[in-house]
Coordinates of C-alpha atoms (C1' of nucleotides) in Angstrom, one line a residue:
Chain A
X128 CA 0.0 0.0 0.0
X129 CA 2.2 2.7 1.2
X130 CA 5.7 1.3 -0.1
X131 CA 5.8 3.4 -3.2
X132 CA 6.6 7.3 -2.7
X133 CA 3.5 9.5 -3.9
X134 CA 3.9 12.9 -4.6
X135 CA 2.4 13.9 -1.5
X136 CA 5.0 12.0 0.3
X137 CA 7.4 14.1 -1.4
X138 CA 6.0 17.2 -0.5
X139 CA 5.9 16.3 2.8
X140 CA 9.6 15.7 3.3
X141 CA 10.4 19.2 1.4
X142 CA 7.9 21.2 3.7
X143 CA 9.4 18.9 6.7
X144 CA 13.1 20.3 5.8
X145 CA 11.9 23.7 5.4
X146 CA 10.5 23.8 8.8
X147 CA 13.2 23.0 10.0
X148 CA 15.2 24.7 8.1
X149 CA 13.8 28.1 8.5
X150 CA 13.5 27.5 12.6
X151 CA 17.4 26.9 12.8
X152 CA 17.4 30.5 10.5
X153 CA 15.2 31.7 13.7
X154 CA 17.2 30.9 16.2
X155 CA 20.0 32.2 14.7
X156 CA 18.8 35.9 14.6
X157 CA 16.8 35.4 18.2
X158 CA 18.3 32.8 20.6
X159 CA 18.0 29.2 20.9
X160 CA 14.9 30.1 23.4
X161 CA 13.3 32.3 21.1
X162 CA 11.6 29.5 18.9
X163 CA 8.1 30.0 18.0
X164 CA 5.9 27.9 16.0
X165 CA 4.0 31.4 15.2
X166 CA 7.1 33.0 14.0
X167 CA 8.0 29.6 11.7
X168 CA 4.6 29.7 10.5
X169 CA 4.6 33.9 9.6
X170 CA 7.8 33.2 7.8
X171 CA 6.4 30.3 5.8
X172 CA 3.4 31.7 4.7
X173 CA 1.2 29.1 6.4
X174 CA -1.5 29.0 8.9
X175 CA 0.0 28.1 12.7
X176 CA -1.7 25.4 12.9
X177 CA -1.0 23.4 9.3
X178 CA 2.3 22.3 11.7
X179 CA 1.0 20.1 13.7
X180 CA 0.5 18.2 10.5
X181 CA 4.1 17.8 11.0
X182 CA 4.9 18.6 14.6
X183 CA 2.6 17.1 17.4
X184 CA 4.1 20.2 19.5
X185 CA 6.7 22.8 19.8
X186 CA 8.5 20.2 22.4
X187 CA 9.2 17.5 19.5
X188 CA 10.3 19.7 16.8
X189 CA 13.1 20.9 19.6
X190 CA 13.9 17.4 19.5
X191 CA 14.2 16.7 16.2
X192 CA 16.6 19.9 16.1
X193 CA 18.9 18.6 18.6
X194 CA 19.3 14.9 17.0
X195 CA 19.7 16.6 14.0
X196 CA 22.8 19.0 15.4
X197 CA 24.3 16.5 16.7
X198 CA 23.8 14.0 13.8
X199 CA 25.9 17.3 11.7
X200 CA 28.7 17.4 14.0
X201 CA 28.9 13.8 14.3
X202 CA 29.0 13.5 10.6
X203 CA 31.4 16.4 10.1
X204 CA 33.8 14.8 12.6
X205 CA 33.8 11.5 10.5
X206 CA 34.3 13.6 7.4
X207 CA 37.3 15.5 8.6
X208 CA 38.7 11.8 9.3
X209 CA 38.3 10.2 6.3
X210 CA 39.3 12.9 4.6
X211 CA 43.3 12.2 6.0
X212 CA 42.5 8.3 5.6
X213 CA 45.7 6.3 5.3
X214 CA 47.7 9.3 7.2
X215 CA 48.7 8.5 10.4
X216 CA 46.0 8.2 13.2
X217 CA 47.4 11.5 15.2
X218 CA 47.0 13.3 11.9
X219 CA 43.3 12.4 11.7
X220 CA 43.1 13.1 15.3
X221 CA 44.2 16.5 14.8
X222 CA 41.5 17.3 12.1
X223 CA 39.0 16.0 13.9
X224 CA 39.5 17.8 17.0
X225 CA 39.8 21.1 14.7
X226 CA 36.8 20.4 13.4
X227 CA 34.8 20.1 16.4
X228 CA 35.9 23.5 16.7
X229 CA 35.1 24.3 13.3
X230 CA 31.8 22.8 13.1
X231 CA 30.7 24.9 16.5
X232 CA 32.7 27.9 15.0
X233 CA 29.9 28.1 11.1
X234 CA 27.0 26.6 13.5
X235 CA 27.4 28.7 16.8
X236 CA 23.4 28.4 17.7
X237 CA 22.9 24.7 16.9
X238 CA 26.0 24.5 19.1
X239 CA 24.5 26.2 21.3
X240 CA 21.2 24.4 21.4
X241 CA 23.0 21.2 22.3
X242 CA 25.5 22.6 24.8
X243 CA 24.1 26.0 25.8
X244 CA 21.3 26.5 28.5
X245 CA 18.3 23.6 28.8
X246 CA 15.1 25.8 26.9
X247 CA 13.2 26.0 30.0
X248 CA 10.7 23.5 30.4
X249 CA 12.0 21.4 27.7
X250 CA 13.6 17.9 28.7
X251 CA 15.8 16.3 25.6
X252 CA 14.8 12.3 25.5
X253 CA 17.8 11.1 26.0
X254 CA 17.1 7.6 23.8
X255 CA 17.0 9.8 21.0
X256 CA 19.7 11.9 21.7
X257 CA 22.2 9.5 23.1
X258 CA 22.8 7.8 19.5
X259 CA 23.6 10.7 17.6
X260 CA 25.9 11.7 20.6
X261 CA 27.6 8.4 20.8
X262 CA 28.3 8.4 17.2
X263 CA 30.0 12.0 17.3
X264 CA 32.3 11.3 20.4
X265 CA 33.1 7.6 19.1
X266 CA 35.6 8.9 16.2
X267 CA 37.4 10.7 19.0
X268 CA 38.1 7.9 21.1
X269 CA 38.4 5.5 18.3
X270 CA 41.5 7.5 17.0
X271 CA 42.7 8.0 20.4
X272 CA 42.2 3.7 20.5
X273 CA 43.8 3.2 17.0
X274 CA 46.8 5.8 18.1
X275 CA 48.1 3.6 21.3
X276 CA 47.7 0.6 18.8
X277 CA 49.7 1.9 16.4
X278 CA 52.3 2.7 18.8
X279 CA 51.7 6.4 18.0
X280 CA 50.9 7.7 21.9
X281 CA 52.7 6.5 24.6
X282 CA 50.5 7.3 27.4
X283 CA 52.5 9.7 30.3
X284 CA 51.7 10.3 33.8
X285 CA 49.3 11.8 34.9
X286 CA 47.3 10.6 31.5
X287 CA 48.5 7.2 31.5
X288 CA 45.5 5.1 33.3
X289 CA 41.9 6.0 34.1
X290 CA 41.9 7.3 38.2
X291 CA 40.1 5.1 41.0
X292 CA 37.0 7.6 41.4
X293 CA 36.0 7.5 37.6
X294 CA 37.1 3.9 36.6
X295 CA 33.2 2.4 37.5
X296 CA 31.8 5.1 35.5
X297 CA 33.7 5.0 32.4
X298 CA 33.5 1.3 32.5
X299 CA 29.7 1.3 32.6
X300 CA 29.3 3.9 29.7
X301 CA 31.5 1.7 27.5
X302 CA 28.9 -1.4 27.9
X303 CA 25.8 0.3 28.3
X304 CA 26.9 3.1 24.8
X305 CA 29.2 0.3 22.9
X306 CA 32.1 1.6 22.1
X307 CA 34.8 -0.5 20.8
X308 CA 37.4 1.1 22.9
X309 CA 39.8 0.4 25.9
X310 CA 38.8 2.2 29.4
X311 CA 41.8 4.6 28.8
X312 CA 40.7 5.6 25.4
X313 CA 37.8 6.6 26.4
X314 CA 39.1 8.5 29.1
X315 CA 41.8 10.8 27.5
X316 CA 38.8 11.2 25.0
X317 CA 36.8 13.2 28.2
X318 CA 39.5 14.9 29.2
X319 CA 40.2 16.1 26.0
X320 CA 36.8 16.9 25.3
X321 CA 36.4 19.2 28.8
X322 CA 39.6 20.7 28.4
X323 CA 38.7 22.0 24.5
X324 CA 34.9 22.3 25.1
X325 CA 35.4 25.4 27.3
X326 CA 37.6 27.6 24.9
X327 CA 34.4 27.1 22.3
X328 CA 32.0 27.9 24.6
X329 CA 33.8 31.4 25.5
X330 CA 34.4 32.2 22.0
X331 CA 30.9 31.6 21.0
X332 CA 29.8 34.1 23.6
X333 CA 32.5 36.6 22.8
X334 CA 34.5 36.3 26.4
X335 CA 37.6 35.1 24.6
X336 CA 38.3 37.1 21.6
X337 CA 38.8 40.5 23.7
X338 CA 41.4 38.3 25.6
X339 CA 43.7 36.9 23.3
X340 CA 42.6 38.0 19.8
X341 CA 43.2 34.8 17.0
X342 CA 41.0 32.2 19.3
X343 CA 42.1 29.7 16.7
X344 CA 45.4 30.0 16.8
X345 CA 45.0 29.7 20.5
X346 CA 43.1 25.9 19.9
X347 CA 45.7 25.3 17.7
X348 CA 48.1 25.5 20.3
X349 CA 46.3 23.9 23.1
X350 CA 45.5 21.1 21.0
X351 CA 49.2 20.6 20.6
X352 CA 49.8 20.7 24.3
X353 CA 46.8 18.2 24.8
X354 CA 48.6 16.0 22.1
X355 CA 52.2 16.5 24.2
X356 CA 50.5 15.6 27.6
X357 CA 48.9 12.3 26.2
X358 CA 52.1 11.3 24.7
X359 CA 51.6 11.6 21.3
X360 CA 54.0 12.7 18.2
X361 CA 53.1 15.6 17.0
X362 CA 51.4 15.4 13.9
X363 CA 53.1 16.3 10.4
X364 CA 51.6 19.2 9.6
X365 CA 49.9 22.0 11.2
Chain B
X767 CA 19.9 67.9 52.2
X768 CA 20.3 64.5 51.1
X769 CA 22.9 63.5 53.3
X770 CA 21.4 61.5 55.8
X771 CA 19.3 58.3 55.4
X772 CA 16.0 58.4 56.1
X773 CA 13.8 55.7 56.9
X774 CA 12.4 55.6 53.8
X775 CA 15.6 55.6 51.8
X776 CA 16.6 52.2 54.3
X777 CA 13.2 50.5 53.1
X778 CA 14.1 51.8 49.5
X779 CA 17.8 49.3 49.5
X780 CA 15.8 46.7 51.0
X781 CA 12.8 46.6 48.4
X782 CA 15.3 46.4 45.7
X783 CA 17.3 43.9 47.4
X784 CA 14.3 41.6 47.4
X785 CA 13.4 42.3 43.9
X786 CA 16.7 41.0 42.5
X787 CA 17.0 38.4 45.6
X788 CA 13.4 37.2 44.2
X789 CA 14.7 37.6 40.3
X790 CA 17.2 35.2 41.1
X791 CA 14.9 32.7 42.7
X792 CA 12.6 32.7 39.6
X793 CA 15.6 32.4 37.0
X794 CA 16.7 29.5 39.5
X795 CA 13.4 27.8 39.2
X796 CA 12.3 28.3 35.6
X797 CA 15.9 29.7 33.8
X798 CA 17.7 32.8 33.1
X799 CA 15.6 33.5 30.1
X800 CA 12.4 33.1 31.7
X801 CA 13.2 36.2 34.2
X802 CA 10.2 38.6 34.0
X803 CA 9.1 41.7 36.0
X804 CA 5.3 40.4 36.3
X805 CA 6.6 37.2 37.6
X806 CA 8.7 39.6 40.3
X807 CA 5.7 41.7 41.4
X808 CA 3.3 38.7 41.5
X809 CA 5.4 36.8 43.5
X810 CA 6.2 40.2 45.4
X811 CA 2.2 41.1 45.8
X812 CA 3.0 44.6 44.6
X813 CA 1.9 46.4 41.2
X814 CA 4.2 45.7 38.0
X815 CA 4.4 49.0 38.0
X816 CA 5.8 50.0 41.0
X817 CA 8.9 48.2 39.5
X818 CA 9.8 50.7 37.1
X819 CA 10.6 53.0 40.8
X820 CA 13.7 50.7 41.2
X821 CA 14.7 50.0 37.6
X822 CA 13.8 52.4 34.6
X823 CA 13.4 48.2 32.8
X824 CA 14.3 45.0 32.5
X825 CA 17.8 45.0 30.9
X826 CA 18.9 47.5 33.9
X827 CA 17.4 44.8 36.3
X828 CA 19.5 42.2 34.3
X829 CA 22.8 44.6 33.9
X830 CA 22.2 44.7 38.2
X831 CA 22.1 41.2 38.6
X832 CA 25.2 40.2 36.4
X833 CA 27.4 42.8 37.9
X834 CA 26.2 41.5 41.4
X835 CA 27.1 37.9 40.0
X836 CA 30.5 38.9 39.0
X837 CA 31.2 40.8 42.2
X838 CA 29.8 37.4 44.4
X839 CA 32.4 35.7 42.8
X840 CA 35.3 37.7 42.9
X841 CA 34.3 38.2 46.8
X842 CA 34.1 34.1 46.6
X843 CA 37.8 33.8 45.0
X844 CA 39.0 36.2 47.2
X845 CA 37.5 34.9 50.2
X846 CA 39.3 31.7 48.9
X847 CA 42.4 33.2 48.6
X848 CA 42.6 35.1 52.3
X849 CA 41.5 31.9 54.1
X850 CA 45.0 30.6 53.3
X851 CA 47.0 33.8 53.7
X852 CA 50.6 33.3 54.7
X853 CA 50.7 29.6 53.2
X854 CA 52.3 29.1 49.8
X855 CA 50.8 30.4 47.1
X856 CA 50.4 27.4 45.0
X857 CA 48.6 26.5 48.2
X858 CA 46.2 29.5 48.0
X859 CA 45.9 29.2 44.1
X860 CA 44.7 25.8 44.9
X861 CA 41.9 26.9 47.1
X862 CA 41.1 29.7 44.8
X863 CA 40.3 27.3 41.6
X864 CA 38.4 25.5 43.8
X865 CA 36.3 27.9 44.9
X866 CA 35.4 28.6 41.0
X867 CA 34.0 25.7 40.8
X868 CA 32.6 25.7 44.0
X869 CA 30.8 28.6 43.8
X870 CA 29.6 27.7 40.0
X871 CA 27.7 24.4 41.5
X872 CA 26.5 26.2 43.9
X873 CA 25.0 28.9 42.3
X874 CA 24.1 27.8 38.9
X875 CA 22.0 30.2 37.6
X876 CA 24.0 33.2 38.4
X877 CA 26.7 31.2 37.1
X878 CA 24.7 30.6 33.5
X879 CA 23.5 34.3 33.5
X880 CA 27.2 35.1 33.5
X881 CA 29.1 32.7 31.2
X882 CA 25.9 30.6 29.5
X883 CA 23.7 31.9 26.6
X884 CA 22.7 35.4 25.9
X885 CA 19.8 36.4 26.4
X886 CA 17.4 37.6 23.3
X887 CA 17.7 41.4 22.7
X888 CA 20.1 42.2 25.6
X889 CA 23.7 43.3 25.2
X890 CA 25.4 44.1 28.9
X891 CA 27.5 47.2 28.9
X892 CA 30.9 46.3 29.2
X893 CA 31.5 49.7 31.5
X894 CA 29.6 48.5 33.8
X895 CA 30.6 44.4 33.6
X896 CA 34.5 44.8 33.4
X897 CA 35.5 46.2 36.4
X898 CA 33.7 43.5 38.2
X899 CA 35.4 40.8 35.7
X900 CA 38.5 42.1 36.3
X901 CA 38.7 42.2 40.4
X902 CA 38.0 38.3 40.2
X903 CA 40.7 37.5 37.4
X904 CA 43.0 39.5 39.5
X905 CA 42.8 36.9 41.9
X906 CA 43.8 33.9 39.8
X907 CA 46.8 36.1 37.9
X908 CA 48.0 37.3 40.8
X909 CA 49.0 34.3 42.8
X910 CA 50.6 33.2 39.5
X911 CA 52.4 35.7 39.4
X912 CA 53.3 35.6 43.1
X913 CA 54.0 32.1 41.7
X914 CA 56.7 32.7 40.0
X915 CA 58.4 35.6 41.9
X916 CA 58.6 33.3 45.2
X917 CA 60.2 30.3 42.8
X918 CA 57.2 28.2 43.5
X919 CA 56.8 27.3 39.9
X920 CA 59.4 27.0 37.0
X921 CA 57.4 27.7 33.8
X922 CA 57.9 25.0 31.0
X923 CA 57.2 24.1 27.4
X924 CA 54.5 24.8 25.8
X925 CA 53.6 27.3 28.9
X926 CA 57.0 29.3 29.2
X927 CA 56.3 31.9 26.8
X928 CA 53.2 33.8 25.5
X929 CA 52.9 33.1 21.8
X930 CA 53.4 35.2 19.0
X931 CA 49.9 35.6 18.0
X932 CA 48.6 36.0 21.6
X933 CA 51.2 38.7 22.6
X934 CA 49.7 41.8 21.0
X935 CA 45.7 41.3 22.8
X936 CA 47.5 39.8 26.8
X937 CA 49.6 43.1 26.8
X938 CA 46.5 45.4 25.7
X939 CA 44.6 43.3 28.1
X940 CA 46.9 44.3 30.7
X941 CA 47.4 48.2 30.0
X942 CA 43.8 48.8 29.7
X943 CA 42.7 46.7 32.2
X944 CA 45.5 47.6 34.9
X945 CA 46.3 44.0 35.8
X946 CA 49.8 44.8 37.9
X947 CA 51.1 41.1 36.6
X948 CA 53.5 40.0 33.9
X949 CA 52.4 39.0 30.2
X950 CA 53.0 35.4 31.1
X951 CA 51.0 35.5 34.5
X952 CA 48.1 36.5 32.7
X953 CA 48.3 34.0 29.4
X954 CA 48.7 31.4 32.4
X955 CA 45.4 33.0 33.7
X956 CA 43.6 32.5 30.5
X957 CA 45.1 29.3 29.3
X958 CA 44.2 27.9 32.9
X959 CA 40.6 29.3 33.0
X960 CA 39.4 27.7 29.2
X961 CA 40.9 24.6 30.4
X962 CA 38.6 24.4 33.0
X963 CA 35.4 26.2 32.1
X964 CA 34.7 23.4 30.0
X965 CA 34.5 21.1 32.9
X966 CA 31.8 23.4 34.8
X967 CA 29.7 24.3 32.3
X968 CA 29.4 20.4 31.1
X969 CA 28.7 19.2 34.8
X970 CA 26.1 22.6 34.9
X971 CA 24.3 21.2 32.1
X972 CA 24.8 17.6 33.2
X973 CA 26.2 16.3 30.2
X974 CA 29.2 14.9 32.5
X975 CA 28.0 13.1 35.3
X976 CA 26.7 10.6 33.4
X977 CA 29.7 10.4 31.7
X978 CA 32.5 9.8 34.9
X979 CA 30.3 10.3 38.0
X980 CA 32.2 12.1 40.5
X981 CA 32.9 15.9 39.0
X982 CA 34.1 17.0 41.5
X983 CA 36.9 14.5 42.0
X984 CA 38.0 14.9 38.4
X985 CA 38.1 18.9 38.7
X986 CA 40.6 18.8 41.0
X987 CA 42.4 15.9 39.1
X988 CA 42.6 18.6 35.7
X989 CA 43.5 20.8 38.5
X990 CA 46.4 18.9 39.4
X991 CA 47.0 18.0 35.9
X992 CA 47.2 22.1 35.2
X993 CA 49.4 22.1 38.2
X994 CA 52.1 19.8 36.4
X995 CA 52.0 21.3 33.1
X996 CA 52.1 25.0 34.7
X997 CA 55.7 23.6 35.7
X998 CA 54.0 24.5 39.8
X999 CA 55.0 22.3 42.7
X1000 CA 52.2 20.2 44.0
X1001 CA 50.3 21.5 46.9
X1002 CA 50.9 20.6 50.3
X1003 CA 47.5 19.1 51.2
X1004 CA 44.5 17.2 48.6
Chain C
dT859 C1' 6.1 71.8 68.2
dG860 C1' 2.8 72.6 64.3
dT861 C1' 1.4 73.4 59.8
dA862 C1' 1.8 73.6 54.6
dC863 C1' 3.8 71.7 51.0
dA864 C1' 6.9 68.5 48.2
dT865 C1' 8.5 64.0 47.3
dC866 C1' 7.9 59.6 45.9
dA867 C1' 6.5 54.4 46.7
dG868 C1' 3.0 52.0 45.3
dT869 C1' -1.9 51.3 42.6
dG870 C1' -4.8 49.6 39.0
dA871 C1' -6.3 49.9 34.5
dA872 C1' -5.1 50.0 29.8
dC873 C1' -2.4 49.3 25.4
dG874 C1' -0.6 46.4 22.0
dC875 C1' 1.9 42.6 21.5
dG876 C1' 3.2 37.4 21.1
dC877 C1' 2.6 32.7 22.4
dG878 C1' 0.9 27.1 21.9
dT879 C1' -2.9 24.5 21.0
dT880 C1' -7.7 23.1 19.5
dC881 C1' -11.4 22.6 16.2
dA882 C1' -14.6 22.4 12.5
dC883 C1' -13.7 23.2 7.7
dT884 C1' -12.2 22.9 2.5
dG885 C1' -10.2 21.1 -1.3
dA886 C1' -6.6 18.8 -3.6
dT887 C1' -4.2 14.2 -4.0
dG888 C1' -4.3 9.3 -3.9
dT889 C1' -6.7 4.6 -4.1
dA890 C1' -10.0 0.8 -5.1
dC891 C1' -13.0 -1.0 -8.2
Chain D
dT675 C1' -10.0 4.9 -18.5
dG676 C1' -13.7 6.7 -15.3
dT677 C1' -16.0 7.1 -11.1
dA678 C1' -16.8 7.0 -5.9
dC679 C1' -14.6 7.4 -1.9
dA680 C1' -10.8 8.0 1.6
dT681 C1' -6.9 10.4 3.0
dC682 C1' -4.7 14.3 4.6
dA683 C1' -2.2 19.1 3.9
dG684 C1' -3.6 23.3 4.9
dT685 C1' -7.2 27.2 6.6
dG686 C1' -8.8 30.6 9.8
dA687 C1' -11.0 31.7 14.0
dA688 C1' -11.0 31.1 18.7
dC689 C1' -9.4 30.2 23.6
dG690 C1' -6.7 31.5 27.4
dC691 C1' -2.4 32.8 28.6
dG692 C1' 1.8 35.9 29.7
dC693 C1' 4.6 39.8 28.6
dG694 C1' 6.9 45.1 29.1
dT695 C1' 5.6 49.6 29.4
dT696 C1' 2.7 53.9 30.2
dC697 C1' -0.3 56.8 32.8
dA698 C1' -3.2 59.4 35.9
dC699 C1' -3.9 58.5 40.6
dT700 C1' -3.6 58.0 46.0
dG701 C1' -1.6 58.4 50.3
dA702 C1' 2.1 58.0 53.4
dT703 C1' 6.8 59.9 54.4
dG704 C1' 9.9 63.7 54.7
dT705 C1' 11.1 68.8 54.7
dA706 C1' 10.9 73.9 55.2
dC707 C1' 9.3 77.4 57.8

DNA sequence: TGTACATCAGTGAACGCGCGTTCACTGATGTAC
DNA sequence: TGTACATCAGTGAACGCGCGTTCACTGATGTAC
C-alpha cells in the first residue's frame, strides 16, 4: 500500500526540511529560546496550525533539532577523518579535533542548542539523543584507541591510566553506549573533550576574543599541548 | 539635604534587594531567560508598576544582577584566597580554583547568566561588567604571578612563553585593564581558565555526570594535571 | 512643636503585543474498483 | 480509463495565557518654615 513514494509523500519531506530549516534560521537571529511555531509559520506563509501536521508540538520539533545537530557534527567529525584516511591516526586526530571547533565555530546556535542553556521547560529524550551523541564522540576515542595501537601515543603520567573515582563510571558507559574502545581511550577522550569544550563555549559568547585575539590560533596550540600531555607525536603538519 | 538616610531611603535598598534576591529565585526555578518583572511583582504582591521605581526596565534589572554575579564571585575567590594567607601560594591558588568551581555548583544560575547563553535582545554594557570581571581575574593572575616571583613554579614548554599571535591582545589586556602582573602570568590565567570552564559548564548542564560520576573528583584531578603542566610544585594538602 | 507643601513608593487599568494549542472546515491528492 | 470514496495538507477563527511599558492617581513619608 504505502511502499511506493507519492507525490504527496514528497511534498511532505520538502515542507518537513523547510520547517526545520527556517527554525534553525530563527534561532540564529533570536536565541535558541526564542523559537516560536508562530514565528516559523509567519515566515512560511502558512497557517499556525498546518504544523502540527508535521509537529505534534513545539516540544518535538526541539527534539528533532537537537538529534539533528548532533547527527551534523557527528557527521562532520567523520568527514574530517576520512578525509586524512591512510595518514597516520594523530593526523586524523588532529583534524578532527579542529573540526569540532570548526563545526561549532559556522553553526554557533545549533551549538549552542545542544550545549548552551536547557530551553526551559523542555527535557531532551535522552534515547534519542544519546545515539547521535555516541556516534559523534566515538571517532574521537576511536583515533585515540587506534593511536596507542599503532604505537603512536605512549600514554605519560598523569594521562596514563583511568583514576580510582571514575574507573566504574567510564567502564559502565563503554557497555551500556558500545564503544569499541579500551577504558583509557575513552578517558583521554573526556578529558580532552572538557579541556577544548570550554575555549568554544567562550568564544561563542564573545569572552575570549577580547582576551587573546586569534582564538584559533589559540586551539591550535592547546591542541598541541593536549597532544604533548597524552604522549603523542606531534602530527606532520599544522 | 540629602545627606542623611532616612527611613524611607533604608526601606528603599531593602525593596530592591528583594526584587533582585526574588529575580534570582525565579531564574533559578524556571531559567535565566524566563526572568520577567510580572513574575517579580506577583510573586512580590505589589503592582508591576511600582517596579519601574527601582529599575527604569528590564535590561537595567538584568545589567544589576550580572554585575552583582561577578562581584559574588570575585568576593568568593577572594574569600578563597585570604583563608589561606601566609601559606604558599600554590597553596592558595589551589583553594582559589576550587572555589570557582565551587561557587559555579552552587549557584548555577548566576553562574549561566554570567558565562551561559545570551539572552534575546540584551547586550550588557561592558562599563559596567568589566570592572567586576577584572577584580576576580585578578585573583587567579595574581597568585601566579606571586608564583613565579617566590620560585614556586618554573614555567615549561608549551607554557614558558606567551605566543606570538597571543602577545599583542595579553599586553592590551593588561594596559587597559590595569592588571599589575606579567604577560605570562596573565596568558597562564587564561590558558588555565578555558581549560577548565569546559568542565563546569558540562557538569552545569549535566552532560558529565553521566559520563565519569564524581565531577568534583576529576576537577581537582585537571586541576592537578594544570598544576604539572604549569611547571607548579604540588600543593601541600589534597 | 505645628502646619503647609513636596516628594515619591505604590496602585490599577489599559495598550498592544506574542505565544501554543484546538477545532470544524475545505479542497486537492491518492486509491479501489 | 472513469468514477466514488478516503486520505490528509492546509485554513482561519477562537481560547486562554503571559509579557513590558505607560499613565493618571492616591496616600504616606519627609522637609521647610
Amino acid at each position: 500500500m504505502a511502499e511506493h513514494r507519492t507525490w504527496r509523500d514528497q511534498r511532505r519531506d520538502e515542507t518537513l526540511q523547510t520547517i526545520k530549516t527556517v527554525a534553525r534560521r530563527q534561532m540564529a537571529e533570536q536565541g535558541t529560546t526564542a523559537i516560536s511555531l508562530r514565528a516559523i509559520a509567519r515566515d512560511m506563509n502558512i497557517a499556525v496550525s498546518a504544523l502540527y501536521r508535521y509537529f505534534p508540538g513545539l516540544d518535538d520539533l526541539l527534539t528533532a533539532l537537537i538529534v539533528d545537530n548532533f547527527t551534523a557534527l557527528a557527521a562532520a567529525l567523520e568527514a574530517a577523518r576520512d578525509a586524512h584516511a591512510g595518514r597516520p591516526y594523530r593526523a586524523q586526530l588532529w583534524a578532527v579535533l579542529l573540526a569540532y571547533r570548526g563545526w561549532a565555530v559556522t553553526n554557533p546556535v545549533d551549538f549552542q542548542l545542544i550545549y548552551g542553556n536547557p530551553i526551559p521547560g523542555y527535557h531532551a529524550p535522552r534515547e534519542q539523543t544519546v545515539p547521535a551523541v555516541v556516534r559523534g564522540f566515538s571517532v574521537i576515542v576511536g583515533l585515540i584507541e587506534a593511536l596507542f595501537q599503532a604505537g603512536e601515543a605512549v600514554p605519560a603520567p598523569p594521562y596514563d591510566a583511568v583514576p580510582p573515582s571514575q574507573r566504574d563510571h567510564i567502564r559502565a558507559m563503554i557497555a551500556s553506549d558500545g564503544y569499541p574502545v579500551s577504558e583509557l581511550a575513552l578517558y583521554l577522550g573526556v578529558a580532552g573533550w572538557t579541556r577544548l569544550h570550554g575555549i568554544i563555549m567562550l568564544e561563542l559568547f564573545n569572552h575570549l576574543q577580547p582576551v587573546i585575539g586569534d582564538v584559533g590560533a589559540y586551539y591550535r596550540q592547546e591542541v598541541a599541548a593536549l597532544f604533548h600531555e597524552f604522549g603523542v607525536k606531534p602530527p606532520p603538519d599544522g
